[in-house]
């Protein structure tokens, strides 16, 4: 079996949990975790190689995020064009929500509803009535949800990472997600993953933490294979996490933690103590306190901090030298007014002045979200509400574009004011980000190679046999990673005229990058290095400084 994501970039960690479970139960499952193909020709070429190598009888296509619906249709169509006999099963949040409409696609054979471990195993084994599965031509109504995971579920944990991946690039692209829990207990009006949606799509009445032993297995499986770990809202308490890390050394790892509400003081301190570098993202709903409080009073927003509580959190985090804090919120939520727009700008200014990063975006249409389904209640309009509207939007979108349908105010004058404020805030955020990232480099600046890792692989091992012709498979690739995760894959011996791949720095380009890094193995002034390398290398030095490969000594 082959499991892949419907979108570009990294697929959700769900396919790794699924493939691990299938492997433990005798199914030869593989994942393609990361996919950067854009055009039909690129997608088809990769799929052809994957199908030839894996020879799957069943493909699991993860449709968690709604904005991948158009690409899911393209991928399914191209798979069936290459191999009409292979069966395709869709799964994930959006697939569960839109199961009936998706079964109308001629290239989809099955939709797995809710949690997928046991249903997918039954489907892979060819059982006649797999639980929680609806199949084209065999079901006119939704199957009952008979498999619902909870605190006693033992099926979910990472394993077999040495067998799941089809390339070292894919394994190295894994961002370290661990899911200590599942579900959400809140009903935020803008979200498609609320308590009500969890009940409807997964049969999950309330969120839960997975058994500690299963989360411990996750960490033991992946800690040696990734430079970072990532957790989201269900990451639980500091005490739970410390128990989950038992016996695993994380002192050289980075961690990213997404949370909301007012985090307990010990959480940041625990993360700081265990990890080399900590990035915390605190979601406060929106940047207007009045609007935030009003929405919470109506029961339409999760518990979020007041401005005073927010700055208490910021002050505590600033005492931890290896922790960086990002504060995120959504622009254009319901109940906005001129006062809230003024508060937005002022709070963003204060948070930036406090040295934090800002995450900021306009309100998007999410299938099943209250404000998307009933925008008129909030004097708003949604650019997409039904499946057909979302499908049409993403199917017609240029593959290189990343836009989504939005929810906007019906009053054109006020909508213009909301957008003006969003543009002003965006400008402030980008200017602050540029200032933080900028490193002043002169000829006298002493730089040193701060690359966090450097490894060598055979080209076929790095990109995967499905991607590399056999005659180039043994060529060497030097893979370099900076502290923030930026990567370079240098293959000086591989001429781009003979074999070309956009993920490689090939031929002379690869030689130049490696030579520049080698010139700064010890702290060296830029002018001194350029005398040896040549003045034309100055732009390469600037590029490596921007990527944090070279840093001031």
Short mmCIF file of C-alpha atoms in Angstrom, two decimals:
data_model
loop_
_atom_site.label_atom_id
_atom_site.label_comp_id
_atom_site.label_asym_id
_atom_site.label_seq_id
_atom_site.Cartn_x
_atom_site.Cartn_y
_atom_site.Cartn_z
CA UNK A 1 0.00 0.00 0.00
CA UNK A 2 1.11 3.57 -0.74
CA UNK A 3 -0.01 6.57 1.34
CA UNK A 4 0.39 10.10 -0.02
CA UNK A 5 -0.90 13.60 0.68
CA UNK A 6 -3.35 15.47 -1.51
CA UNK A 7 -1.47 18.77 -1.28
CA UNK A 8 2.03 20.02 -1.96
CA UNK A 9 4.61 20.19 0.81
CA UNK A 10 4.54 17.89 3.82
CA UNK A 11 1.45 15.72 4.24
CA UNK A 12 -0.11 15.40 7.67
CA UNK A 13 1.57 13.11 10.18
CA UNK A 14 -1.61 11.00 10.07
CA UNK A 15 -0.31 8.99 7.12
CA UNK A 16 2.78 8.06 9.15
CA UNK A 17 0.66 6.81 12.04
CA UNK A 18 -1.47 4.85 9.56
CA UNK A 19 1.49 3.33 7.74
CA UNK A 20 3.11 2.37 11.05
CA UNK A 21 -0.04 0.56 12.14
CA UNK A 22 -0.37 -1.22 8.79
CA UNK A 23 3.26 -2.39 8.99
CA UNK A 24 2.72 -3.77 12.49
CA UNK A 25 -0.18 -5.78 11.07
CA UNK A 26 1.54 -7.29 8.07
CA UNK A 27 0.70 -4.80 5.32
CA UNK A 28 3.70 -3.56 3.31
CA UNK A 29 2.90 0.15 3.57
CA UNK A 30 5.01 3.02 2.22
CA UNK A 31 4.60 6.79 2.46
CA UNK A 32 5.46 9.66 0.23
CA UNK A 33 5.41 12.35 2.91
CA UNK A 34 6.56 15.40 0.96
CA UNK A 35 5.46 16.35 -2.53
CA UNK A 36 6.57 19.49 -4.36
CA UNK A 37 5.19 18.64 -7.80
CA UNK A 38 3.00 21.36 -9.27
CA UNK A 39 2.09 20.69 -12.91
CA UNK A 40 0.25 17.63 -14.20
CA UNK A 41 3.42 16.55 -15.99
CA UNK A 42 5.47 16.72 -12.78
CA UNK A 43 2.82 14.91 -10.73
CA UNK A 44 2.40 12.20 -13.36
CA UNK A 45 6.16 11.63 -13.71
CA UNK A 46 6.59 11.14 -9.94
CA UNK A 47 3.51 8.94 -9.66
CA UNK A 48 4.70 6.75 -12.52
CA UNK A 49 7.99 6.14 -10.69
CA UNK A 50 6.24 5.52 -7.37
CA UNK A 51 3.79 3.03 -8.86
CA UNK A 52 6.56 1.20 -10.67
CA UNK A 53 8.62 0.87 -7.47
CA UNK A 54 5.88 0.12 -4.90
CA UNK A 55 3.35 -1.65 -7.15
CA UNK A 56 0.49 -0.80 -4.77
CA UNK A 57 -2.89 -2.47 -4.88
CA UNK A 58 -4.37 0.30 -2.73
CA UNK A 59 -3.43 3.99 -2.44
CA UNK A 60 -4.48 6.06 0.55
CA UNK A 61 -4.86 9.74 -0.36
CA UNK A 62 -4.93 12.08 2.64
CA UNK A 63 -7.44 14.93 2.28
CA UNK A 64 -7.25 16.56 5.69
CA UNK A 65 -7.17 20.19 4.53
CA UNK A 66 -10.03 21.54 2.42
CA UNK A 67 -7.76 23.66 0.19
CA UNK A 68 -6.25 20.45 -1.24
CA UNK A 69 -9.56 19.31 -2.73
CA UNK A 70 -8.74 20.45 -6.28
CA UNK A 71 -5.32 18.80 -6.26
CA UNK A 72 -6.79 15.61 -4.76
CA UNK A 73 -9.00 15.34 -7.83
CA UNK A 74 -6.01 15.85 -10.16
CA UNK A 75 -3.85 13.30 -8.33
CA UNK A 76 -6.63 10.67 -8.33
CA UNK A 77 -7.25 11.21 -12.04
CA UNK A 78 -3.54 10.84 -12.88
CA UNK A 79 -3.19 7.69 -10.74
CA UNK A 80 -6.09 6.01 -12.52
CA UNK A 81 -4.67 7.05 -15.88
CA UNK A 82 -1.39 5.29 -14.99
CA UNK A 83 -3.02 2.22 -13.40
CA UNK A 84 -6.81 1.82 -13.71
CA UNK A 85 -6.71 -1.28 -11.48
CA UNK A 86 -5.28 0.35 -8.35
CA UNK A 87 -7.92 1.32 -5.78
CA UNK A 88 -7.93 4.80 -4.20
CA UNK A 89 -9.21 5.54 -0.72
CA UNK A 90 -9.63 9.11 0.51
CA UNK A 91 -9.39 9.90 4.22
CA UNK A 92 -8.96 12.82 6.62
CA UNK A 93 -11.11 15.60 8.04
CA UNK A 94 -12.27 17.07 4.73
CA UNK A 95 -12.82 13.63 3.20
CA UNK A 96 -15.00 12.61 6.16
CA UNK A 97 -16.99 15.83 5.94
CA UNK A 98 -17.51 15.68 2.15
CA UNK A 99 -17.69 11.88 1.79
CA UNK A 100 -20.89 11.83 -0.23
CA UNK A 101 -19.74 14.40 -2.78
CA UNK A 102 -16.29 12.79 -3.11
CA UNK A 103 -17.81 9.42 -3.94
CA UNK A 104 -19.28 11.16 -6.96
CA UNK A 105 -15.78 11.44 -8.42
CA UNK A 106 -15.27 8.58 -10.84
CA UNK A 107 -11.64 8.02 -9.76
CA UNK A 108 -12.40 7.53 -6.03
CA UNK A 109 -13.23 4.00 -4.87
CA UNK A 110 -13.56 4.46 -1.09
CA UNK A 111 -13.77 7.12 1.60
CA UNK A 112 -12.58 6.27 5.11
CA UNK A 113 -14.64 8.10 7.71
CA UNK A 114 -13.00 9.35 10.90
CA UNK A 115 -9.99 7.61 12.45
CA UNK A 116 -8.41 5.37 9.85
CA UNK A 117 -6.19 2.71 11.45
CA UNK A 118 -8.59 -0.23 11.76
CA UNK A 119 -10.79 0.71 8.75
CA UNK A 120 -7.79 1.04 6.45
CA UNK A 121 -6.33 -2.28 7.58
CA UNK A 122 -9.65 -4.00 6.90
CA UNK A 123 -9.80 -2.34 3.47
CA UNK A 124 -6.22 -3.41 2.69
CA UNK A 125 -7.05 -6.98 3.65
CA UNK A 126 -10.04 -6.98 1.32
CA UNK A 127 -12.65 -7.52 4.03
CA UNK A 128 -16.22 -7.38 2.76
CA UNK A 129 -17.51 -4.83 5.26
CA UNK A 130 -14.63 -2.68 6.57
CA UNK A 131 -15.80 -0.40 9.42
CA UNK A 132 -16.31 3.32 8.75
CA UNK A 133 -15.75 2.89 5.00
CA UNK A 134 -18.14 4.00 2.27
CA UNK A 135 -17.47 2.72 -1.24
CA UNK A 136 -18.62 3.90 -4.64
CA UNK A 137 -21.44 1.79 -5.96
CA UNK A 138 -21.98 -0.06 -2.67
CA UNK A 139 -23.48 2.48 -0.31
CA UNK A 140 -26.21 5.03 -0.80
CA UNK A 141 -25.96 6.38 2.74
CA UNK A 142 -23.25 6.92 5.29
CA UNK A 143 -22.01 3.82 7.10
CA UNK A 144 -22.35 3.83 10.89
CA UNK A 145 -19.27 4.95 12.82
CA UNK A 146 -18.33 1.73 14.60
CA UNK A 147 -14.63 2.50 15.12
CA UNK A 148 -13.99 5.56 17.29
CA UNK A 149 -10.65 6.05 19.01
CA UNK A 150 -10.46 7.08 22.66
CA UNK A 151 -8.22 6.96 25.71
CA UNK A 152 -8.04 3.16 25.58
CA UNK A 153 -6.98 3.00 21.91
CA UNK A 154 -3.58 1.37 21.46
CA UNK A 155 -3.40 1.34 17.66
CA UNK A 156 -1.75 4.75 17.23
CA UNK A 157 2.00 5.17 17.53
CA UNK A 158 5.00 5.61 15.25
CA UNK A 159 7.04 2.57 14.23
CA UNK A 160 8.95 1.09 11.25
CA UNK A 161 10.42 4.46 10.20
CA UNK A 162 13.35 2.60 8.65
CA UNK A 163 10.92 0.91 6.22
CA UNK A 164 8.16 3.47 5.54
CA UNK A 165 10.08 6.08 3.55
CA UNK A 166 11.04 5.81 -0.10
CA UNK A 167 13.87 8.37 0.08
CA UNK A 168 16.18 10.00 2.60
CA UNK A 169 14.89 13.38 1.39
CA UNK A 170 11.40 12.37 2.49
CA UNK A 171 12.62 11.21 5.89
CA UNK A 172 14.69 14.36 6.39
CA UNK A 173 11.66 16.48 5.42
CA UNK A 174 9.61 15.07 8.32
CA UNK A 175 9.01 18.04 10.63
CA UNK A 176 8.73 16.02 13.82
CA UNK A 177 5.01 16.19 14.53
CA UNK A 178 3.79 14.25 17.55
CA UNK A 179 0.09 14.09 18.45
CA UNK A 180 -0.21 13.53 22.24
CA UNK A 181 -3.97 13.90 21.92
CA UNK A 182 -6.80 14.16 19.43
CA UNK A 183 -9.82 16.37 19.00
CA UNK A 184 -10.91 19.80 20.21
CA UNK A 185 -13.35 20.79 22.92
CA UNK A 186 -14.09 24.29 21.60
CA UNK A 187 -16.50 25.70 19.03
CA UNK A 188 -14.74 28.73 17.53
CA UNK A 189 -16.99 30.27 14.91
CA UNK A 190 -14.28 30.41 12.21
CA UNK A 191 -12.90 26.85 12.52
CA UNK A 192 -13.78 23.67 10.60
CA UNK A 193 -12.34 21.42 13.31
CA UNK A 194 -14.60 22.34 16.22
CA UNK A 195 -16.13 20.07 18.86
CA UNK A 196 -19.27 19.79 16.77
CA UNK A 197 -17.34 18.96 13.59
CA UNK A 198 -15.24 16.38 15.44
CA UNK A 199 -18.45 14.69 16.53
CA UNK A 200 -19.91 14.80 13.03
CA UNK A 201 -16.80 13.65 11.13
CA UNK A 202 -15.08 11.35 13.64
CA UNK A 203 -17.82 10.38 16.10
CA UNK A 204 -15.56 11.94 18.74
CA UNK A 205 -17.67 13.46 21.51
CA UNK A 206 -14.74 15.07 23.33
CA UNK A 207 -10.96 15.47 22.94
CA UNK A 208 -8.67 12.99 24.63
CA UNK A 209 -5.03 12.32 25.43
CA UNK A 210 -3.51 9.20 23.97
CA UNK A 211 -2.10 6.63 26.43
CA UNK A 212 1.26 7.81 27.74
CA UNK A 213 2.99 4.60 26.65
CA UNK A 214 1.97 5.21 23.02
CA UNK A 215 3.30 8.78 23.06
CA UNK A 216 6.57 7.52 24.58
CA UNK A 217 6.90 5.11 21.65
CA UNK A 218 6.52 8.05 19.24
CA UNK A 219 9.46 9.88 20.78
CA UNK A 220 11.68 6.81 20.89
CA UNK A 221 10.99 6.11 17.23
CA UNK A 222 11.64 9.59 15.84
CA UNK A 223 14.06 11.42 18.19
CA UNK A 224 17.17 10.10 16.46
CA UNK A 225 15.68 10.77 12.99
CA UNK A 226 14.63 14.43 13.26
CA UNK A 227 16.24 17.65 14.46
CA UNK A 228 12.99 19.07 15.83
CA UNK A 229 9.69 18.11 17.45
CA UNK A 230 6.34 19.84 16.95
CA UNK A 231 3.16 19.80 19.03
CA UNK A 232 -0.20 21.48 18.69
CA UNK A 233 -3.04 22.41 21.02
CA UNK A 234 -3.50 18.89 22.37
CA UNK A 235 0.10 18.74 23.64
CA UNK A 236 -1.15 18.56 27.24
CA UNK A 237 0.69 19.52 30.41
CA UNK A 238 4.40 19.91 31.03
CA UNK A 239 4.26 16.90 33.36
CA UNK A 240 2.68 14.69 30.68
CA UNK A 241 5.29 15.74 28.13
CA UNK A 242 8.17 15.14 30.52
CA UNK A 243 6.90 11.62 31.11
CA UNK A 244 6.54 11.15 27.34
CA UNK A 245 10.19 12.17 26.86
CA UNK A 246 11.48 9.67 29.44
CA UNK A 247 14.78 8.16 28.33
CA UNK A 248 15.12 10.43 25.25
CA UNK A 249 17.81 13.11 25.06
CA UNK A 250 16.35 16.23 23.40
CA UNK A 251 19.06 18.68 24.42
CA UNK A 252 20.19 19.19 20.80
CA UNK A 253 16.67 19.36 19.32
CA UNK A 254 14.46 22.32 18.52
CA UNK A 255 10.75 22.35 19.35
CA UNK A 256 7.75 24.25 18.04
CA UNK A 257 4.62 24.32 20.20
CA UNK A 258 1.29 25.75 19.00
CA UNK A 259 -1.11 26.66 21.82
CA UNK A 260 -3.94 28.93 22.89
CA UNK A 261 -5.25 30.24 26.18
CA UNK A 262 -2.89 31.25 28.97
CA UNK A 263 -0.12 28.64 29.13
CA UNK A 264 0.94 27.59 32.63
CA UNK A 265 4.35 29.08 33.57
CA UNK A 266 5.94 25.66 33.86
CA UNK A 267 5.24 24.78 30.21
CA UNK A 268 7.65 27.33 28.74
CA UNK A 269 10.23 26.60 31.44
CA UNK A 270 10.02 22.85 30.82
CA UNK A 271 10.42 23.26 27.06
CA UNK A 272 13.36 25.63 27.58
CA UNK A 273 15.08 23.21 29.94
CA UNK A 274 14.77 20.15 27.69
CA UNK A 275 15.38 21.63 24.22
CA UNK A 276 18.21 23.51 22.57
CA UNK A 277 15.82 25.98 20.92
CA UNK A 278 12.12 26.67 21.57
CA UNK A 279 9.58 28.39 19.32
CA UNK A 280 6.16 28.90 20.92
CA UNK A 281 3.14 30.12 18.96
CA UNK A 282 0.33 31.56 21.08
CA UNK A 283 -3.01 31.97 19.29
CA UNK A 284 -5.04 34.81 20.86
CA UNK A 285 -7.96 34.75 18.40
CA UNK A 286 -7.61 38.36 17.29
CA UNK A 287 -5.61 41.46 18.20
CA UNK A 288 -8.52 43.51 19.54
CA UNK A 289 -9.20 42.82 23.21
CA UNK A 290 -12.76 44.18 23.02
CA UNK A 291 -13.60 42.02 20.00
CA UNK A 292 -11.92 38.99 21.60
CA UNK A 293 -13.84 39.36 24.86
CA UNK A 294 -17.15 39.92 23.06
CA UNK A 295 -16.71 36.79 20.94
CA UNK A 296 -15.80 34.71 24.01
CA UNK A 297 -18.88 36.00 25.87
CA UNK A 298 -21.05 34.70 23.05
CA UNK A 299 -19.45 31.26 23.34
CA UNK A 300 -17.98 31.53 19.83
CA UNK A 301 -14.27 31.63 20.68
CA UNK A 302 -11.98 29.42 22.77
CA UNK A 303 -10.57 30.85 26.03
CA UNK A 304 -7.99 33.47 25.04
CA UNK A 305 -5.83 35.76 27.19
CA UNK A 306 -6.60 39.38 27.93
CA UNK A 307 -3.94 41.86 26.86
CA UNK A 308 -2.63 41.96 30.43
CA UNK A 309 -2.38 38.18 30.60
CA UNK A 310 -0.66 38.17 27.20
CA UNK A 311 2.08 40.52 28.34
CA UNK A 312 2.56 38.50 31.52
CA UNK A 313 3.24 35.49 29.26
CA UNK A 314 5.61 37.56 27.10
CA UNK A 315 7.53 38.74 30.18
CA UNK A 316 7.97 35.17 31.45
CA UNK A 317 9.11 33.93 28.05
CA UNK A 318 11.66 36.74 27.71
CA UNK A 319 13.48 35.38 30.77
CA UNK A 320 14.26 32.21 28.82
CA UNK A 321 17.16 32.93 26.42
CA UNK A 322 16.51 30.00 24.09
CA UNK A 323 12.77 30.68 23.62
CA UNK A 324 11.18 32.76 20.88
CA UNK A 325 7.47 33.65 21.05
CA UNK A 326 5.08 34.26 18.18
CA UNK A 327 1.63 35.73 18.85
CA UNK A 328 -0.97 34.92 16.19
CA UNK A 329 -4.47 36.15 15.42
CA UNK A 330 -7.03 36.52 12.64
CA UNK A 331 -8.04 39.80 11.02
CA UNK A 332 -11.63 40.51 10.01
CA UNK A 333 -13.43 38.29 12.53
CA UNK A 334 -17.10 39.06 13.26
CA UNK A 335 -18.02 41.85 15.72
CA UNK A 336 -15.31 44.17 14.43
CA UNK A 337 -15.81 47.95 14.53
CA UNK A 338 -13.69 51.08 14.29
CA UNK A 339 -12.55 50.69 17.91
CA UNK A 340 -11.45 47.09 17.36
CA UNK A 341 -9.46 48.09 14.25
CA UNK A 342 -7.62 50.73 16.26
CA UNK A 343 -6.95 48.20 19.03
CA UNK A 344 -5.56 45.73 16.47
CA UNK A 345 -2.93 48.13 15.22
CA UNK A 346 -1.90 49.24 18.71
CA UNK A 347 -1.59 45.72 20.12
CA UNK A 348 0.46 44.52 17.14
CA UNK A 349 2.81 47.49 17.65
CA UNK A 350 3.22 46.65 21.34
CA UNK A 351 3.85 42.96 20.71
CA UNK A 352 6.45 43.75 18.03
CA UNK A 353 8.14 46.26 20.34
CA UNK A 354 8.32 43.51 22.97
CA UNK A 355 10.45 41.49 20.55
CA UNK A 356 7.89 38.86 19.53
CA UNK A 357 6.97 37.64 16.07
CA UNK A 358 3.43 38.05 14.73
CA UNK A 359 1.28 35.56 12.83
CA UNK A 360 -1.55 37.36 11.05
CA UNK A 361 -4.07 36.54 8.30
CA UNK A 362 -7.53 37.48 7.09
CA UNK A 363 -10.53 35.30 7.93
CA UNK A 364 -10.81 32.40 5.46
CA UNK A 365 -13.80 30.26 4.54
CA UNK A 366 -13.52 26.84 6.19
CA UNK A 367 -16.05 24.12 5.37
CA UNK A 368 -18.38 23.51 8.30
CA UNK A 369 -17.34 26.63 10.23
CA UNK A 370 -20.27 28.64 11.60
CA UNK A 371 -19.23 31.90 9.94
CA UNK A 372 -18.75 30.09 6.59
CA UNK A 373 -22.08 28.25 6.75
CA UNK A 374 -24.11 31.23 8.05
CA UNK A 375 -22.24 34.44 7.18
CA UNK A 376 -25.44 36.50 7.07
CA UNK A 377 -25.79 36.10 10.86
CA UNK A 378 -22.64 38.20 11.19
CA UNK A 379 -23.37 40.66 8.35
CA UNK A 380 -20.73 38.94 6.24
CA UNK A 381 -20.43 37.02 2.96
CA UNK A 382 -18.39 33.89 2.24
CA UNK A 383 -16.66 33.36 -1.10
CA UNK A 384 -17.39 29.62 -0.85
CA UNK A 385 -19.88 27.65 1.24
CA UNK A 386 -20.92 24.47 -0.58
CA UNK A 387 -18.72 21.61 -1.76
CA UNK A 388 -19.30 22.58 -5.39
CA UNK A 389 -18.15 26.14 -4.67
CA UNK A 390 -14.97 24.99 -2.91
CA UNK A 391 -14.32 22.40 -5.61
CA UNK A 392 -14.79 24.97 -8.38
CA UNK A 393 -12.57 27.53 -6.62
CA UNK A 394 -9.60 25.20 -6.16
CA UNK A 395 -10.03 23.31 -9.45
CA UNK A 396 -9.83 26.57 -11.42
CA UNK A 397 -6.95 28.00 -9.38
CA UNK A 398 -3.55 28.20 -11.04
CA UNK A 399 -1.43 25.40 -9.47
CA UNK A 400 1.23 27.93 -8.44
CA UNK A 401 -1.25 30.09 -6.50
CA UNK A 402 -1.95 29.52 -2.79
CA UNK A 403 -5.08 31.62 -2.23
CA UNK A 404 -8.23 30.41 -0.43
CA UNK A 405 -11.83 31.67 -0.36
CA UNK A 406 -12.37 34.39 2.22
CA UNK A 407 -15.15 35.64 4.51
CA UNK A 408 -15.65 39.39 4.22
CA UNK A 409 -17.96 42.06 5.59
CA UNK A 410 -21.08 42.74 3.52
CA UNK A 411 -20.74 46.51 4.04
CA UNK A 412 -18.24 47.53 1.34
CA UNK A 413 -17.10 50.65 3.18
CA UNK A 414 -16.36 48.81 6.41
CA UNK A 415 -14.77 45.90 4.52
CA UNK A 416 -12.39 48.41 2.93
CA UNK A 417 -11.49 49.71 6.42
CA UNK A 418 -10.84 46.15 7.64
CA UNK A 419 -8.61 45.45 4.63
CA UNK A 420 -6.77 48.75 5.09
CA UNK A 421 -5.99 47.83 8.70
CA UNK A 422 -4.87 44.34 7.65
CA UNK A 423 -2.54 45.83 5.02
CA UNK A 424 -1.04 48.26 7.58
CA UNK A 425 -0.49 45.45 10.09
CA UNK A 426 1.04 43.22 7.41
CA UNK A 427 3.50 45.97 6.53
CA UNK A 428 4.50 46.35 10.19
CA UNK A 429 4.94 42.60 10.61
CA UNK A 430 7.10 42.21 7.48
CA UNK A 431 9.24 45.22 8.35
CA UNK A 432 9.89 43.83 11.84
CA UNK A 433 10.68 40.37 10.41
CA UNK A 434 13.17 41.88 7.96
CA UNK A 435 14.88 43.78 10.78
CA UNK A 436 15.21 40.62 12.89
CA UNK A 437 16.56 38.56 10.00
CA UNK A 438 19.02 41.15 8.74
CA UNK A 439 22.71 40.55 9.47
CA UNK A 440 25.03 43.45 8.64
CA UNK A 441 27.97 42.01 6.73
CA UNK A 442 31.03 44.03 5.69
CA UNK A 443 34.43 42.98 4.45
CA UNK A 444 35.70 42.97 8.03
CA UNK A 445 32.88 40.80 9.39
CA UNK A 446 34.20 37.51 10.71
CA UNK A 447 31.90 34.67 9.69
CA UNK A 448 31.92 30.98 10.55
CA UNK A 449 30.08 27.97 9.17
CA UNK A 450 27.24 27.33 11.66
CA UNK A 451 25.63 24.50 9.71
CA UNK A 452 23.84 22.24 12.16
CA UNK A 453 24.41 19.06 10.12
CA UNK A 454 26.32 17.81 7.08
CA UNK A 455 25.81 14.32 5.62
CA UNK A 456 26.63 12.46 2.42
CA UNK A 457 24.27 10.19 0.48
CA UNK A 458 24.12 8.44 -2.85
CA UNK A 459 21.79 10.35 -5.18
CA UNK A 460 19.38 7.41 -5.55
CA UNK A 461 19.21 7.04 -1.79
CA UNK A 462 18.63 10.78 -1.27
CA UNK A 463 15.98 11.48 -3.93
CA UNK A 464 14.63 7.92 -4.14
CA UNK A 465 15.02 5.23 -6.80
CA UNK A 466 11.65 6.21 -8.28
CA UNK A 467 13.05 9.65 -9.11
CA UNK A 468 16.64 9.00 -10.25
CA UNK A 469 17.78 7.08 -13.36
CA UNK A 470 19.94 4.08 -12.43
CA UNK A 471 23.05 5.51 -14.16
CA UNK A 472 23.10 8.46 -11.73
CA UNK A 473 21.97 6.68 -8.57
CA UNK A 474 25.47 6.30 -7.07
CA UNK A 475 26.56 9.93 -7.54
CA UNK A 476 27.32 11.68 -4.24
CA UNK A 477 25.14 14.35 -2.64
CA UNK A 478 26.28 16.49 0.29
CA UNK A 479 23.28 17.53 2.38
CA UNK A 480 23.61 20.51 4.70
CA UNK A 481 21.10 21.88 7.19
CA UNK A 482 21.17 25.18 9.05
CA UNK A 483 19.93 25.58 12.62
CA UNK A 484 16.53 26.86 11.46
CA UNK A 485 15.96 23.89 9.14
CA UNK A 486 17.00 25.44 5.81
CA UNK A 487 18.65 22.84 3.60
CA UNK A 488 21.10 22.54 0.71
CA UNK A 489 21.60 19.40 -1.40
CA UNK A 490 24.85 19.84 -3.31
CA UNK A 491 25.72 17.42 -6.13
CA UNK A 492 28.81 18.88 -7.87
CA UNK A 493 29.44 15.75 -9.95
CA UNK A 494 25.96 15.72 -11.51
CA UNK A 495 25.78 17.96 -14.57
CA UNK A 496 22.32 19.51 -14.98
CA UNK A 497 22.68 18.84 -18.72
CA UNK A 498 22.68 15.08 -18.02
CA UNK A 499 20.16 14.92 -15.16
CA UNK A 500 18.35 17.83 -13.54
CA UNK A 501 16.26 18.08 -10.40
CA UNK A 502 14.95 21.34 -8.84
CA UNK A 503 15.77 20.09 -5.34
CA UNK A 504 19.51 19.84 -6.10
CA UNK A 505 22.29 22.41 -6.32
CA UNK A 506 24.15 20.74 -9.18
CA UNK A 507 27.44 21.03 -11.05
CA UNK A 508 29.26 24.34 -10.64
CA UNK A 509 26.53 25.73 -8.36
CA UNK A 510 27.06 22.86 -5.90
CA UNK A 511 30.84 23.24 -6.10
CA UNK A 512 30.65 26.97 -5.36
CA UNK A 513 28.39 26.53 -2.32
CA UNK A 514 30.59 23.84 -0.77
CA UNK A 515 33.77 25.81 -1.45
CA UNK A 516 32.29 28.89 0.23
CA UNK A 517 31.26 26.96 3.33
CA UNK A 518 34.70 25.31 3.49
CA UNK A 519 36.35 28.75 3.45
CA UNK A 520 34.62 29.58 6.74
CA UNK A 521 35.26 26.39 8.70
CA UNK A 522 37.15 28.64 11.13
CA UNK A 523 36.15 32.26 11.92
CA UNK A 524 37.33 34.24 8.89
CA UNK A 525 36.90 37.83 7.72
CA UNK A 526 34.83 38.13 4.55
CA UNK A 527 37.59 40.02 2.70
CA UNK A 528 40.12 37.32 3.60
CA UNK A 529 37.86 34.55 2.27
CA UNK A 530 37.07 36.46 -0.94
CA UNK A 531 40.77 36.90 -1.70
CA UNK A 532 41.01 33.10 -1.90
CA UNK A 533 37.61 32.44 -3.46
CA UNK A 534 37.31 35.42 -5.79
CA UNK A 535 35.13 38.56 -5.63
CA UNK A 536 32.34 36.83 -7.57
CA UNK A 537 31.65 34.73 -4.44
CA UNK A 538 30.36 37.77 -2.51
CA UNK A 539 26.73 37.09 -3.47
CA UNK A 540 27.13 33.44 -2.42
CA UNK A 541 28.35 34.56 1.01
CA UNK A 542 25.30 36.84 1.37
CA UNK A 543 23.01 33.97 0.34
CA UNK A 544 24.53 31.63 2.95
CA UNK A 545 24.27 34.28 5.65
CA UNK A 546 20.58 34.80 4.84
CA UNK A 547 20.01 31.04 5.17
CA UNK A 548 21.87 31.02 8.52
CA UNK A 549 24.54 28.64 7.26
CA UNK A 550 27.17 31.34 7.80
CA UNK A 551 26.85 33.47 10.93
CA UNK A 552 28.96 36.14 12.65
CA UNK A 553 31.67 34.52 14.75
#
